[in-house]
Amino acid sequence: MAATLIDGKAFAAKVRGQVAEHVARLKEQNGITPGLAVVLVGEDPASQVYVRSKGKQTVEVGMNSYEHKLEADTSEADLLALIDQLNNDPSVHGILVQLPLPKHLDEDLVINSIAPEKDVDGFHISNVGLLGTGQKSMVPCTPLGCLMMLRDHHGSLSGMDAVVIGRSNIVGKPMAQLLLGDSCTVTIAHSRTKDLPDVVRRADIVVAAVGRPEMVPGDWIKEGATVIDVGINRIERDGKNVLVGDVDFASAAERAGAITPVPGGVGPMTIACLLANTVTACCRANNLAEPEGLTA
Ligand code: NAD
């Protein structure tokens, strides 16, 4: 393997350490404990695992974790009433509604009912608009984690050619906005892109966020490019259930300058950035200095 491995697990531990230090300072100097409320509707097994992990890590960095588990058939009115209560609760600085929601609930309506300043997922339409216009916002956690790793590896990203594969609202689009904000020349590729290999071959930075196992082979990667693999795909290999990314790691690592592995790359950064967003939201709510390096 020629590429430098970008260790998301170690990086996430560092971010959590910075968050914990800031939380300790807020408690000591200001008597404030940041609080994160996570709302889970229904019993989707993957969502239950995520929520448990978020709650555990929230407590580990010294913040308060408030978990709200609602029945799968909860009405929209009851869910909106809970969000309204959390919006008005001064001990709650961040609110996250675990997606996907059961089909009878309108996801856009629910997300847009969260107070934008408490929207630590950065999905509220106001935060999307603020990010798009280069203003201070809550930034979606997964792309924020990717940006932190890229900045850490390169220093400045200015003038680099970046290709984001995938145009989802939670990863692809905000990732492209963040790279644009750091003065990259950005191409967003998607399922209708003509000649994807050619587009990817021009990139100094490739962010793959598609959800198709190992769809980007090494010979698409420009020599020395940085590859950030957001994909999480579970496949059967040699009779075992394994996790792979959207990039064929072995062949891409032969050509890339740096690459994130799956697992242990982008994944661990996502929750670390959720904690970072919560402490940022708490500081903003109290007109206090924000922790440095934990926002876009
Ligand atoms: P999505 O399904 O919402 O979007 C996928 C995007 O890929 C779409 O915009 C589509 O146009 C594009 N696409 C589909 N087929 C394509 C093709 N053949 N060529 C080029 N583009 C194609 O997915 P998402 O929510 O953005 O997630 C993408 C992946 O990232 C998934 O594997 C998901 O599990 C993973 N993910 C990881 C984290 C993390 O914390 N690491 C967080 C969110 C998502």
Short mmCIF file of C-alpha atoms and ligand atoms in Angstrom, two decimals:
data_model
loop_
_atom_site.label_atom_id
_atom_site.label_comp_id
_atom_site.label_asym_id
_atom_site.label_seq_id
_atom_site.Cartn_x
_atom_site.Cartn_y
_atom_site.Cartn_z
CA MET A 1 0.00 0.00 0.00
CA ALA A 2 1.46 3.35 -1.07
CA ALA A 3 -1.13 5.68 0.47
CA THR A 4 -1.07 7.23 3.92
CA LEU A 5 -3.92 5.84 6.00
CA ILE A 6 -6.19 8.55 7.42
CA ASP A 7 -7.13 7.08 10.78
CA GLY A 8 -10.68 8.26 11.53
CA LYS A 9 -10.84 6.29 14.75
CA ALA A 10 -7.80 8.08 16.21
CA PHE A 11 -8.96 11.43 14.85
CA ALA A 12 -12.42 10.96 16.37
CA ALA A 13 -10.82 10.19 19.75
CA LYS A 14 -8.89 13.46 19.47
CA VAL A 15 -12.07 15.41 18.64
CA ARG A 16 -13.89 13.80 21.58
CA GLY A 17 -10.96 14.81 23.80
CA GLN A 18 -11.25 18.43 22.64
CA VAL A 19 -15.00 18.36 23.22
CA ALA A 20 -14.53 16.89 26.71
CA GLU A 21 -12.01 19.62 27.60
CA HIS A 22 -14.41 22.32 26.47
CA VAL A 23 -17.31 20.74 28.35
CA ALA A 24 -15.21 20.63 31.53
CA ARG A 25 -14.38 24.33 31.09
CA LEU A 26 -18.05 25.24 30.54
CA LYS A 27 -18.99 23.41 33.73
CA GLU A 28 -16.19 24.89 35.79
CA GLN A 29 -16.18 28.47 34.56
CA ASN A 30 -19.82 28.98 33.58
CA GLY A 31 -21.78 26.36 35.53
CA ILE A 32 -23.27 25.06 32.25
CA THR A 33 -23.51 21.42 31.16
CA PRO A 34 -24.25 20.97 27.45
CA GLY A 35 -27.20 18.66 26.81
CA LEU A 36 -28.11 16.56 23.78
CA ALA A 37 -31.63 15.18 23.28
CA VAL A 38 -32.00 12.23 20.92
CA VAL A 39 -35.47 11.23 19.75
CA LEU A 40 -36.03 7.71 18.43
CA VAL A 41 -39.40 6.72 16.97
CA GLY A 42 -39.97 2.99 16.56
CA GLU A 43 -37.65 0.03 16.90
CA ASP A 44 -35.45 -0.02 13.81
CA PRO A 45 -32.50 -2.16 15.01
CA ALA A 46 -29.79 -0.09 13.26
CA SER A 47 -31.27 3.14 14.66
CA GLN A 48 -31.35 1.64 18.16
CA VAL A 49 -27.63 0.84 17.91
CA TYR A 50 -26.82 4.38 16.69
CA VAL A 51 -28.89 6.00 19.44
CA ARG A 52 -27.26 3.85 22.15
CA SER A 53 -23.83 4.73 20.85
CA LYS A 54 -24.64 8.45 20.66
CA GLY A 55 -25.99 8.44 24.24
CA LYS A 56 -22.94 6.60 25.58
CA GLN A 57 -20.43 8.93 23.91
CA THR A 58 -22.40 12.02 24.98
CA VAL A 59 -22.08 10.98 28.61
CA GLU A 60 -18.41 10.03 28.18
CA VAL A 61 -17.48 13.60 27.16
CA GLY A 62 -19.31 14.95 30.23
CA MET A 63 -22.50 16.18 28.58
CA ASN A 64 -26.08 15.37 29.57
CA SER A 65 -27.85 12.87 27.33
CA TYR A 66 -31.64 12.85 27.12
CA GLU A 67 -33.11 9.90 25.24
CA HIS A 68 -36.73 9.97 24.13
CA LYS A 69 -37.97 6.64 22.81
CA LEU A 70 -41.41 6.79 21.22
CA GLU A 71 -43.66 4.02 19.91
CA ALA A 72 -43.58 3.32 16.16
CA ASP A 73 -47.21 4.49 15.84
CA THR A 74 -46.62 7.85 17.58
CA SER A 75 -48.69 10.56 15.91
CA GLU A 76 -47.07 13.48 14.15
CA ALA A 77 -48.79 15.85 16.59
CA ASP A 78 -47.24 14.06 19.60
CA LEU A 79 -43.77 14.07 18.02
CA LEU A 80 -44.05 17.78 17.17
CA ALA A 81 -45.22 18.49 20.73
CA LEU A 82 -42.11 16.75 22.12
CA ILE A 83 -39.84 18.73 19.77
CA ASP A 84 -41.55 21.95 20.84
CA GLN A 85 -40.92 21.05 24.48
CA LEU A 86 -37.23 20.35 23.75
CA ASN A 87 -36.93 23.58 21.72
CA ASN A 88 -38.05 25.47 24.82
CA ASP A 89 -35.96 23.53 27.34
CA PRO A 90 -32.84 25.59 28.26
CA SER A 91 -30.97 22.48 29.45
CA VAL A 92 -31.17 21.02 25.92
CA HIS A 93 -28.65 22.57 23.50
CA GLY A 94 -28.86 19.99 20.73
CA ILE A 95 -31.79 18.00 19.35
CA LEU A 96 -31.43 15.05 17.02
CA VAL A 97 -34.33 13.09 15.56
CA GLN A 98 -33.00 9.72 14.44
CA LEU A 99 -33.79 9.02 10.78
CA PRO A 100 -35.42 7.27 9.03
CA LEU A 101 -38.79 7.97 10.62
CA PRO A 102 -41.75 5.59 10.23
CA LYS A 103 -43.55 6.24 6.93
CA HIS A 104 -46.61 8.01 8.40
CA LEU A 105 -44.40 10.86 9.68
CA ASP A 106 -43.31 13.72 7.39
CA GLU A 107 -39.53 13.87 7.79
CA ASP A 108 -39.13 17.36 6.33
CA LEU A 109 -41.87 18.77 8.56
CA VAL A 110 -40.36 17.14 11.66
CA ILE A 111 -36.78 18.27 10.94
CA ASN A 112 -37.92 21.81 10.16
CA SER A 113 -39.78 21.99 13.48
CA ILE A 114 -36.47 21.74 15.39
CA ALA A 115 -35.16 25.15 16.47
CA PRO A 116 -32.36 25.80 13.91
CA GLU A 117 -29.85 26.75 16.62
CA LYS A 118 -30.44 23.33 18.29
CA ASP A 119 -30.40 21.38 15.01
CA VAL A 120 -27.10 19.57 15.61
CA ASP A 121 -27.61 17.37 12.53
CA GLY A 122 -27.63 20.51 10.37
CA PHE A 123 -30.61 19.31 8.32
CA HIS A 124 -33.01 22.21 9.04
CA ILE A 125 -33.75 24.27 5.95
CA SER A 126 -32.32 27.39 7.68
CA ASN A 127 -29.01 25.67 8.32
CA VAL A 128 -28.91 24.38 4.74
CA GLY A 129 -29.44 27.96 3.53
CA LEU A 130 -26.86 29.41 5.89
CA LEU A 131 -24.26 26.84 4.80
CA GLY A 132 -25.07 27.49 1.13
CA THR A 133 -24.54 31.23 1.58
CA GLY A 134 -21.33 30.82 3.60
CA GLN A 135 -22.83 31.97 6.91
CA LYS A 136 -22.38 30.50 10.37
CA SER A 137 -24.60 27.41 10.63
CA MET A 138 -24.93 23.97 12.13
CA VAL A 139 -23.03 21.71 9.71
CA PRO A 140 -24.13 18.10 8.99
CA CYS A 141 -21.91 15.75 11.00
CA THR A 142 -20.63 13.33 8.35
CA PRO A 143 -19.42 15.97 5.88
CA LEU A 144 -18.01 18.02 8.77
CA GLY A 145 -15.95 14.99 9.82
CA CYS A 146 -14.69 14.55 6.25
CA LEU A 147 -13.72 18.22 6.08
CA MET A 148 -11.83 18.03 9.38
CA MET A 149 -9.81 15.05 8.15
CA LEU A 150 -9.05 16.76 4.83
CA ARG A 151 -7.95 19.99 6.54
CA ASP A 152 -5.82 18.03 8.98
CA HIS A 153 -4.10 16.16 6.16
CA HIS A 154 -3.61 19.02 3.70
CA GLY A 155 -3.72 22.23 5.70
CA SER A 156 -5.23 24.44 2.99
CA LEU A 157 -7.56 22.90 0.37
CA SER A 158 -7.57 26.08 -1.71
CA GLY A 159 -7.49 25.52 -5.47
CA MET A 160 -7.75 21.73 -5.29
CA ASP A 161 -10.05 19.84 -7.69
CA ALA A 162 -12.60 17.92 -5.63
CA VAL A 163 -15.16 15.40 -6.82
CA VAL A 164 -18.03 14.38 -4.56
CA ILE A 165 -19.80 11.24 -5.77
CA GLY A 166 -23.39 11.33 -4.50
CA ARG A 167 -25.81 14.24 -4.14
CA SER A 168 -27.82 13.37 -1.04
CA ASN A 169 -28.97 16.12 1.32
CA ILE A 170 -27.16 14.55 4.27
CA VAL A 171 -23.75 13.88 2.71
CA GLY A 172 -23.12 14.80 -0.94
CA LYS A 173 -24.61 18.28 -1.18
CA PRO A 174 -23.33 19.68 2.15
CA MET A 175 -19.91 18.09 1.47
CA ALA A 176 -19.74 19.96 -1.83
CA GLN A 177 -20.72 23.24 -0.10
CA LEU A 178 -18.00 22.77 2.52
CA LEU A 179 -15.33 22.07 -0.11
CA LEU A 180 -16.47 25.12 -2.05
CA GLY A 181 -16.24 27.11 1.18
CA ASP A 182 -12.61 25.98 1.44
CA SER A 183 -12.01 27.21 -2.14
CA CYS A 184 -11.88 23.85 -3.94
CA THR A 185 -13.13 23.58 -7.50
CA VAL A 186 -16.00 21.18 -6.91
CA THR A 187 -17.76 18.68 -9.15
CA ILE A 188 -20.78 16.79 -7.85
CA ALA A 189 -21.18 13.44 -9.61
CA HIS A 190 -24.26 11.23 -9.34
CA SER A 191 -26.09 8.31 -10.90
CA ARG A 192 -26.65 10.20 -14.19
CA THR A 193 -23.07 11.48 -14.54
CA LYS A 194 -21.57 10.68 -17.94
CA ASP A 195 -18.14 9.05 -17.83
CA LEU A 196 -17.71 8.94 -14.05
CA PRO A 197 -14.22 7.35 -14.32
CA ASP A 198 -13.00 10.36 -16.31
CA VAL A 199 -14.52 12.82 -13.81
CA VAL A 200 -12.92 11.01 -10.87
CA ARG A 201 -9.51 10.77 -12.61
CA ARG A 202 -9.25 14.58 -12.61
CA ALA A 203 -9.75 14.93 -8.86
CA ASP A 204 -7.16 15.80 -6.21
CA ILE A 205 -9.83 14.95 -3.62
CA VAL A 206 -12.44 12.22 -4.08
CA VAL A 207 -15.31 11.90 -1.60
CA ALA A 208 -17.41 8.81 -2.32
CA ALA A 209 -20.91 8.82 -0.78
CA VAL A 210 -23.00 6.45 -2.87
CA GLY A 211 -23.83 3.27 -0.96
CA ARG A 212 -22.53 0.82 -3.59
CA PRO A 213 -19.87 -1.62 -2.41
CA GLU A 214 -16.42 -0.96 -3.88
CA MET A 215 -17.81 0.77 -6.98
CA VAL A 216 -14.75 3.06 -7.34
CA PRO A 217 -11.77 0.98 -8.52
CA GLY A 218 -8.18 2.05 -8.04
CA ASP A 219 -7.61 2.85 -11.71
CA TRP A 220 -10.11 5.74 -11.45
CA ILE A 221 -7.93 7.41 -8.83
CA LYS A 222 -5.38 10.02 -9.87
CA GLU A 223 -1.85 9.30 -8.57
CA GLY A 224 -1.48 10.95 -5.16
CA ALA A 225 -5.15 11.96 -4.74
CA THR A 226 -6.83 11.97 -1.33
CA VAL A 227 -9.74 9.54 -1.07
CA ILE A 228 -12.46 9.91 1.57
CA ASP A 229 -14.78 6.90 1.57
CA VAL A 230 -18.12 7.63 3.22
CA GLY A 231 -19.86 4.44 2.06
CA ILE A 232 -20.88 1.78 4.58
CA ASN A 233 -21.90 -1.43 2.84
CA ARG A 234 -22.39 -4.83 4.40
CA ILE A 235 -21.46 -7.70 2.06
CA GLU A 236 -20.75 -11.43 2.20
CA ARG A 237 -17.11 -12.28 1.45
CA ASP A 238 -15.50 -15.68 1.91
CA GLY A 239 -18.55 -16.75 3.89
CA LYS A 240 -18.21 -13.79 6.27
CA ASN A 241 -20.30 -10.69 6.76
CA VAL A 242 -17.96 -7.72 6.24
CA LEU A 243 -18.18 -3.92 5.98
CA VAL A 244 -16.75 -2.28 2.87
CA GLY A 245 -16.83 1.25 1.51
CA ASP A 246 -17.77 2.67 -1.89
CA VAL A 247 -14.11 2.51 -2.92
CA ASP A 248 -12.12 -0.63 -3.65
CA PHE A 249 -9.64 0.00 -0.83
CA ALA A 250 -6.82 -2.34 -1.90
CA SER A 251 -6.47 -1.03 -5.45
CA ALA A 252 -7.19 2.62 -4.54
CA ALA A 253 -4.55 2.58 -1.80
CA GLU A 254 -1.93 1.69 -4.46
CA ARG A 255 -2.55 4.98 -6.27
CA ALA A 256 -3.91 7.42 -3.69
CA GLY A 257 -1.71 9.71 -1.62
CA ALA A 258 -4.00 9.26 1.36
CA ILE A 259 -7.15 7.23 2.00
CA THR A 260 -9.70 6.53 4.73
CA PRO A 261 -10.44 2.88 5.52
CA VAL A 262 -13.88 1.31 6.07
CA PRO A 263 -14.46 0.66 8.90
CA GLY A 264 -12.38 3.11 10.95
CA GLY A 265 -12.46 6.13 8.63
CA VAL A 266 -15.40 8.47 8.24
CA GLY A 267 -17.75 6.42 10.45
CA PRO A 268 -16.25 7.23 13.89
CA MET A 269 -15.98 10.92 12.95
CA THR A 270 -19.73 11.29 12.54
CA ILE A 271 -20.65 10.90 16.23
CA ALA A 272 -17.56 12.89 17.28
CA CYS A 273 -18.85 15.76 15.12
CA LEU A 274 -22.32 15.43 16.63
CA LEU A 275 -20.73 16.01 20.05
CA ALA A 276 -18.70 18.90 18.62
CA ASN A 277 -21.88 20.47 17.19
CA THR A 278 -23.62 20.13 20.55
CA VAL A 279 -20.88 21.94 22.44
CA THR A 280 -20.81 24.60 19.69
CA ALA A 281 -24.60 25.04 19.97
CA CYS A 282 -24.29 25.37 23.75
CA CYS A 283 -21.61 28.07 23.44
CA ARG A 284 -23.66 30.00 20.87
CA ALA A 285 -26.78 29.78 23.05
CA ASN A 286 -24.84 31.30 25.93
CA ASN A 287 -22.84 33.87 23.94
CA LEU A 288 -19.59 32.16 24.87
CA ALA A 289 -16.49 31.55 22.75
CA GLU A 290 -16.82 28.46 20.57
CA PRO A 291 -14.19 25.72 20.69
CA GLU A 292 -11.64 26.23 17.93
CA GLY A 293 -11.30 23.75 15.07
CA LEU A 294 -14.58 21.98 15.75
CA THR A 295 -16.72 23.85 13.23
CA ALA A 296 -16.46 24.49 9.50
P1 NAD B 1 -28.24 8.23 -0.73
O1 NAD B 1 -28.77 6.91 -1.19
O2 NAD B 1 -29.15 9.24 -0.16
O3 NAD B 1 -27.48 8.92 -1.95
C1 NAD B 1 -26.65 8.19 -2.80
C2 NAD B 1 -26.20 9.07 -3.94
O4 NAD B 1 -25.37 8.29 -4.79
C3 NAD B 1 -27.32 9.62 -4.80
O5 NAD B 1 -27.20 11.02 -4.86
C4 NAD B 1 -27.11 9.01 -6.18
O6 NAD B 1 -27.28 9.93 -7.24
C5 NAD B 1 -25.66 8.58 -6.13
N1 NAD B 1 -25.47 7.38 -6.94
C6 NAD B 1 -26.19 6.24 -6.94
N2 NAD B 1 -25.71 5.36 -7.83
C7 NAD B 1 -24.64 5.97 -8.40
C8 NAD B 1 -23.73 5.58 -9.39
N3 NAD B 1 -23.81 4.38 -9.98
N4 NAD B 1 -22.78 6.44 -9.75
C9 NAD B 1 -22.68 7.64 -9.16
N5 NAD B 1 -23.50 8.07 -8.20
C10 NAD B 1 -24.49 7.23 -7.83
O7 NAD B 1 -27.06 7.88 0.27
P2 NAD B 1 -26.36 8.72 1.45
O8 NAD B 1 -27.29 8.85 2.59
O9 NAD B 1 -25.71 9.94 0.89
O10 NAD B 1 -25.23 7.68 1.88
C11 NAD B 1 -24.23 7.25 0.99
C12 NAD B 1 -23.38 6.20 1.65
O11 NAD B 1 -22.75 6.78 2.77
C13 NAD B 1 -24.15 5.00 2.19
O12 NAD B 1 -23.34 3.84 2.07
C14 NAD B 1 -24.35 5.33 3.65
O13 NAD B 1 -24.48 4.17 4.45
C15 NAD B 1 -23.05 6.04 3.94
N6 NAD B 1 -23.13 6.97 5.06
C16 NAD B 1 -22.15 6.90 5.99
C17 NAD B 1 -22.15 7.75 7.07
C18 NAD B 1 -21.03 7.67 8.06
O14 NAD B 1 -21.17 8.09 9.18
N7 NAD B 1 -19.88 7.13 7.67
C19 NAD B 1 -23.14 8.71 7.21
C20 NAD B 1 -24.13 8.80 6.23
C21 NAD B 1 -24.10 7.93 5.14
#
